[in-house]
Each structure stands twice: as C-alpha cells, then as structure tokens.
mmCIF file of the C-alpha atoms, coordinates in Angstrom:
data_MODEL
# 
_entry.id   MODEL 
# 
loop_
_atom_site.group_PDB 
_atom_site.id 
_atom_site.type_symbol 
_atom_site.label_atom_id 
_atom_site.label_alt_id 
_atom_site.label_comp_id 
_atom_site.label_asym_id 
_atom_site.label_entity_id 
_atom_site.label_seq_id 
_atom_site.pdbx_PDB_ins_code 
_atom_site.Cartn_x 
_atom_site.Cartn_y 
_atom_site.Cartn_z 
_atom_site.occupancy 
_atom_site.B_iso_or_equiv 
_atom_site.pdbx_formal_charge 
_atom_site.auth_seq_id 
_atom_site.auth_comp_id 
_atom_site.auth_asym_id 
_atom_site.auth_atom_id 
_atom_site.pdbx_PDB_model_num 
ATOM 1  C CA . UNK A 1 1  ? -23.576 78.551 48.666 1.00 0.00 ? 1  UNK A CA 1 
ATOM 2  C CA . UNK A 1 2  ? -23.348 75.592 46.628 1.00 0.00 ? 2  UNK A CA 1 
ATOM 3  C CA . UNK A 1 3  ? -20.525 73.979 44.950 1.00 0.00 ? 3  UNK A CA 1 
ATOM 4  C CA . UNK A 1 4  ? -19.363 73.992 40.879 1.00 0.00 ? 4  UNK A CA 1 
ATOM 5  C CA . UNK A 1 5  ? -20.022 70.268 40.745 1.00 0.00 ? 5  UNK A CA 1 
ATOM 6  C CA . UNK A 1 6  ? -23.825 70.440 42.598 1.00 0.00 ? 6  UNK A CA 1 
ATOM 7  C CA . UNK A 1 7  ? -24.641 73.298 39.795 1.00 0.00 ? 7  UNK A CA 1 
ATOM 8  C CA . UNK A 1 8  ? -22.823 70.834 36.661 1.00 0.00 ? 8  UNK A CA 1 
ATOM 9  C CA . UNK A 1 9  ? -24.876 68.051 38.173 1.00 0.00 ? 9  UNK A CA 1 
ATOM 10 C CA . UNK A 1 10 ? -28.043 70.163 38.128 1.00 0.00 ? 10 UNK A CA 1 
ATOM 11 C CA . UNK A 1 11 ? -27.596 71.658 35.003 1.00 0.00 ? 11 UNK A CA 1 
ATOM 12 C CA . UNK A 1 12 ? -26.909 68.273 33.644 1.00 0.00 ? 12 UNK A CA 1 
ATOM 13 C CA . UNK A 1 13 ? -30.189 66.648 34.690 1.00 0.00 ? 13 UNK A CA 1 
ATOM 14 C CA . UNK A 1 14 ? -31.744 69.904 33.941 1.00 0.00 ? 14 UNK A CA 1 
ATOM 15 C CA . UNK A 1 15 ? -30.813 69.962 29.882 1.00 0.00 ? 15 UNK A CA 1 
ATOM 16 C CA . UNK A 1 16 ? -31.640 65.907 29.735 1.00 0.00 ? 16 UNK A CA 1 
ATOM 17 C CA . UNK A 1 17 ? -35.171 66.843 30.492 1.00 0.00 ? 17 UNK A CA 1 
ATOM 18 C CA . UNK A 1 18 ? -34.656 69.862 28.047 1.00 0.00 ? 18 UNK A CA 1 
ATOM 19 C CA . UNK A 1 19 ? -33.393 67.496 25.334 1.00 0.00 ? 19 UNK A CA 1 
ATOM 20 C CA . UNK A 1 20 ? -36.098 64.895 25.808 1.00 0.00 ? 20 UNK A CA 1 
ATOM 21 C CA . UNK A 1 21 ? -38.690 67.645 25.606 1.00 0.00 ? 21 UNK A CA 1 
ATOM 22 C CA . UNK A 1 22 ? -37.083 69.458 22.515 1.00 0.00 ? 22 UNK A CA 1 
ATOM 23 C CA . UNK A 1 23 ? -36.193 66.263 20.682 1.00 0.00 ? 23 UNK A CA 1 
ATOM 24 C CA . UNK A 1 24 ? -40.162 65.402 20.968 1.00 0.00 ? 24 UNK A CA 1 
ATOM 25 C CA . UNK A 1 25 ? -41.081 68.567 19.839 1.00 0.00 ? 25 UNK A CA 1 
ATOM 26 C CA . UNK A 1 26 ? -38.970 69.684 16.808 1.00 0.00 ? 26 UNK A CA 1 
ATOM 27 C CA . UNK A 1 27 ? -39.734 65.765 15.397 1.00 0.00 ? 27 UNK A CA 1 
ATOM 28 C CA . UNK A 1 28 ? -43.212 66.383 15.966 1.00 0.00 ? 28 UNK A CA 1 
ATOM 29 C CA . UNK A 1 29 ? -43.151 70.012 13.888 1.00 0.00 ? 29 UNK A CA 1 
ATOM 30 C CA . UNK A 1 30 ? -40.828 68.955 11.309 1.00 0.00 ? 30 UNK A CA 1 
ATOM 31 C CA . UNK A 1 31 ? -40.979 64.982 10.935 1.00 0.00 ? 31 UNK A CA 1 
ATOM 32 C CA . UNK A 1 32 ? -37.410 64.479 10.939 1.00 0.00 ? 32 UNK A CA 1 
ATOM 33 C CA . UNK A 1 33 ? -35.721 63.009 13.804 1.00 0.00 ? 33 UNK A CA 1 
ATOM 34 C CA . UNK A 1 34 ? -32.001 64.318 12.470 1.00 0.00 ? 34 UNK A CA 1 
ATOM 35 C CA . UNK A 1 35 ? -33.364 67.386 12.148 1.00 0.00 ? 35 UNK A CA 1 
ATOM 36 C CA . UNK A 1 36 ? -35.144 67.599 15.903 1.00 0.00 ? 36 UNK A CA 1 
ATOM 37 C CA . UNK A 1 37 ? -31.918 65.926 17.811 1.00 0.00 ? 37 UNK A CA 1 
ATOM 38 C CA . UNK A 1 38 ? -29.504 68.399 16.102 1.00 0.00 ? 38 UNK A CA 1 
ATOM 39 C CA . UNK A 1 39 ? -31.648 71.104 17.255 1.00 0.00 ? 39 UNK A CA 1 
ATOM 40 C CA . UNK A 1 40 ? -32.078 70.132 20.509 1.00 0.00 ? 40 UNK A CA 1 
ATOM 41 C CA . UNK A 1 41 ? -28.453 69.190 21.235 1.00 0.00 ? 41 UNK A CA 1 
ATOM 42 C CA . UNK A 1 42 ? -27.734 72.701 19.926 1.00 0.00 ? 42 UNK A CA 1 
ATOM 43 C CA . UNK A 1 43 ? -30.307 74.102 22.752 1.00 0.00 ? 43 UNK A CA 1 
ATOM 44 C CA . UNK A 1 44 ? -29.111 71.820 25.031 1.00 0.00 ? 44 UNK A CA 1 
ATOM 45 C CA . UNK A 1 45 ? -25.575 73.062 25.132 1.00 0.00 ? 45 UNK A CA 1 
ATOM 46 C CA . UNK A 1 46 ? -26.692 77.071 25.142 1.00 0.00 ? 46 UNK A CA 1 
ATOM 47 C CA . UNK A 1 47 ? -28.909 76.446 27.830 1.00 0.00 ? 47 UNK A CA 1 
ATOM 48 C CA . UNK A 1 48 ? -26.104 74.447 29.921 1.00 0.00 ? 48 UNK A CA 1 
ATOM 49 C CA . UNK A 1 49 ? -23.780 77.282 29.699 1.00 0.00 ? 49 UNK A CA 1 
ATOM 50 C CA . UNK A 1 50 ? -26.486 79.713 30.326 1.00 0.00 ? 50 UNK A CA 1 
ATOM 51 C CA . UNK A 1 51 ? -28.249 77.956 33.365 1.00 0.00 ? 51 UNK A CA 1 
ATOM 52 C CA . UNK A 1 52 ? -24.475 77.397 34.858 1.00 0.00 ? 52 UNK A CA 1 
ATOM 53 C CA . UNK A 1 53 ? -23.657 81.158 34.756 1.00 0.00 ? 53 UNK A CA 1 
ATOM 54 C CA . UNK A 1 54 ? -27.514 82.280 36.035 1.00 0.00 ? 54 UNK A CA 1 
ATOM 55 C CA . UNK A 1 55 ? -27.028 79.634 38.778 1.00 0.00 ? 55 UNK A CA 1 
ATOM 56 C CA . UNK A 1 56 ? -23.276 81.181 39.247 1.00 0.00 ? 56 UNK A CA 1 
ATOM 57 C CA . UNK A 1 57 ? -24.419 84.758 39.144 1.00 0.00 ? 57 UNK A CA 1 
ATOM 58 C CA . UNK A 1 58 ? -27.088 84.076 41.876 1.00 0.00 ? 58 UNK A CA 1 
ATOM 59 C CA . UNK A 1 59 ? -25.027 82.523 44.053 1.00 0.00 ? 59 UNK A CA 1 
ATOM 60 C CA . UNK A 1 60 ? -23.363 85.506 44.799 1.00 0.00 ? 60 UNK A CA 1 
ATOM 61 C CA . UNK A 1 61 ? -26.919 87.749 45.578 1.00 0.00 ? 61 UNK A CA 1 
ATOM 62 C CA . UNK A 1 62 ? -27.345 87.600 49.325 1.00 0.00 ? 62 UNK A CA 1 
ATOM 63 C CA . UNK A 1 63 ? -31.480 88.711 48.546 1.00 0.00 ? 63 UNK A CA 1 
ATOM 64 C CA . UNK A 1 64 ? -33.674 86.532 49.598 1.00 0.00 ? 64 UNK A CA 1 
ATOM 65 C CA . UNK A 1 65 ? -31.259 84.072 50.987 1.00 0.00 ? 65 UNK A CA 1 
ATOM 66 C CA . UNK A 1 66 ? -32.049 84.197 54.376 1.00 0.00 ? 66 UNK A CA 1 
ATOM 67 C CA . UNK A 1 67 ? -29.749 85.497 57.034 1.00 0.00 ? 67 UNK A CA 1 
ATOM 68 C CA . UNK A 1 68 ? -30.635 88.882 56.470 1.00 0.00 ? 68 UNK A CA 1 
ATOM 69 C CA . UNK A 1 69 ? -31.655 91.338 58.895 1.00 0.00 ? 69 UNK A CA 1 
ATOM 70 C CA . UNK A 1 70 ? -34.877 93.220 58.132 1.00 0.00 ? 70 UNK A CA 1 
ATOM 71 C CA . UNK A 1 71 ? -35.165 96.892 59.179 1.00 0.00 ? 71 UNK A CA 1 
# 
C-alpha cells in the first residue's frame, strides 16, 4: 500500500500534464488563452480530487494485487 503523500505527489504530476494538455486544447478551440487556463485549472482541480479518492479507493482492493492464493 502506498502512502497519502506518494498518491498527492502522483496526482500532482498527473494534473500538470492534464493542465498542459487542456490549456493547449481549449486555446486551440476557442482562441482565448483566459478562457482555456480557467478551464483547465477548473479540470485540473476535479480531476485531483477525483484521481486521489480512485487511487484511495483502490488501495484498499486486495484483487489483483498479488499475494493472493488462487483456488
């Protein structure tokens, strides 16, 4: 299992790569870079708290982990 800070840090780099990528995109369909960073720094932050609780809630399912005895 891995620790809070390991998921933040992931989740971090994660939504950088998200924001670059969204910024790029929303400028590109609507020609205003205002427009595209508030966007994406409103996607940003939903996904962050999103990908933290999926990476959270999967922490805790034993499938596929390894360890696990097979009948």
């Amino acid at each position: 299992m891995e620790s809070n800070l390991r998921t933040i840090v992931k989740a971090t780099t994660w939504q950088l790569l998200g924001l670059l990528t969204t910024s790029l995109l929303a400028w590109f369909h609507t020609g205003s870079v205002l427009g595209a960073l508030t966007f994406a720094m409103s996607s940003a932050a939903t996904g962050f708290a999103f990908f933290f609780l999926h990476e959270r809630l999967w922490a805790r399912v034993r499938w596929g982990a390894g360890g696990e005895r097979r009948a």
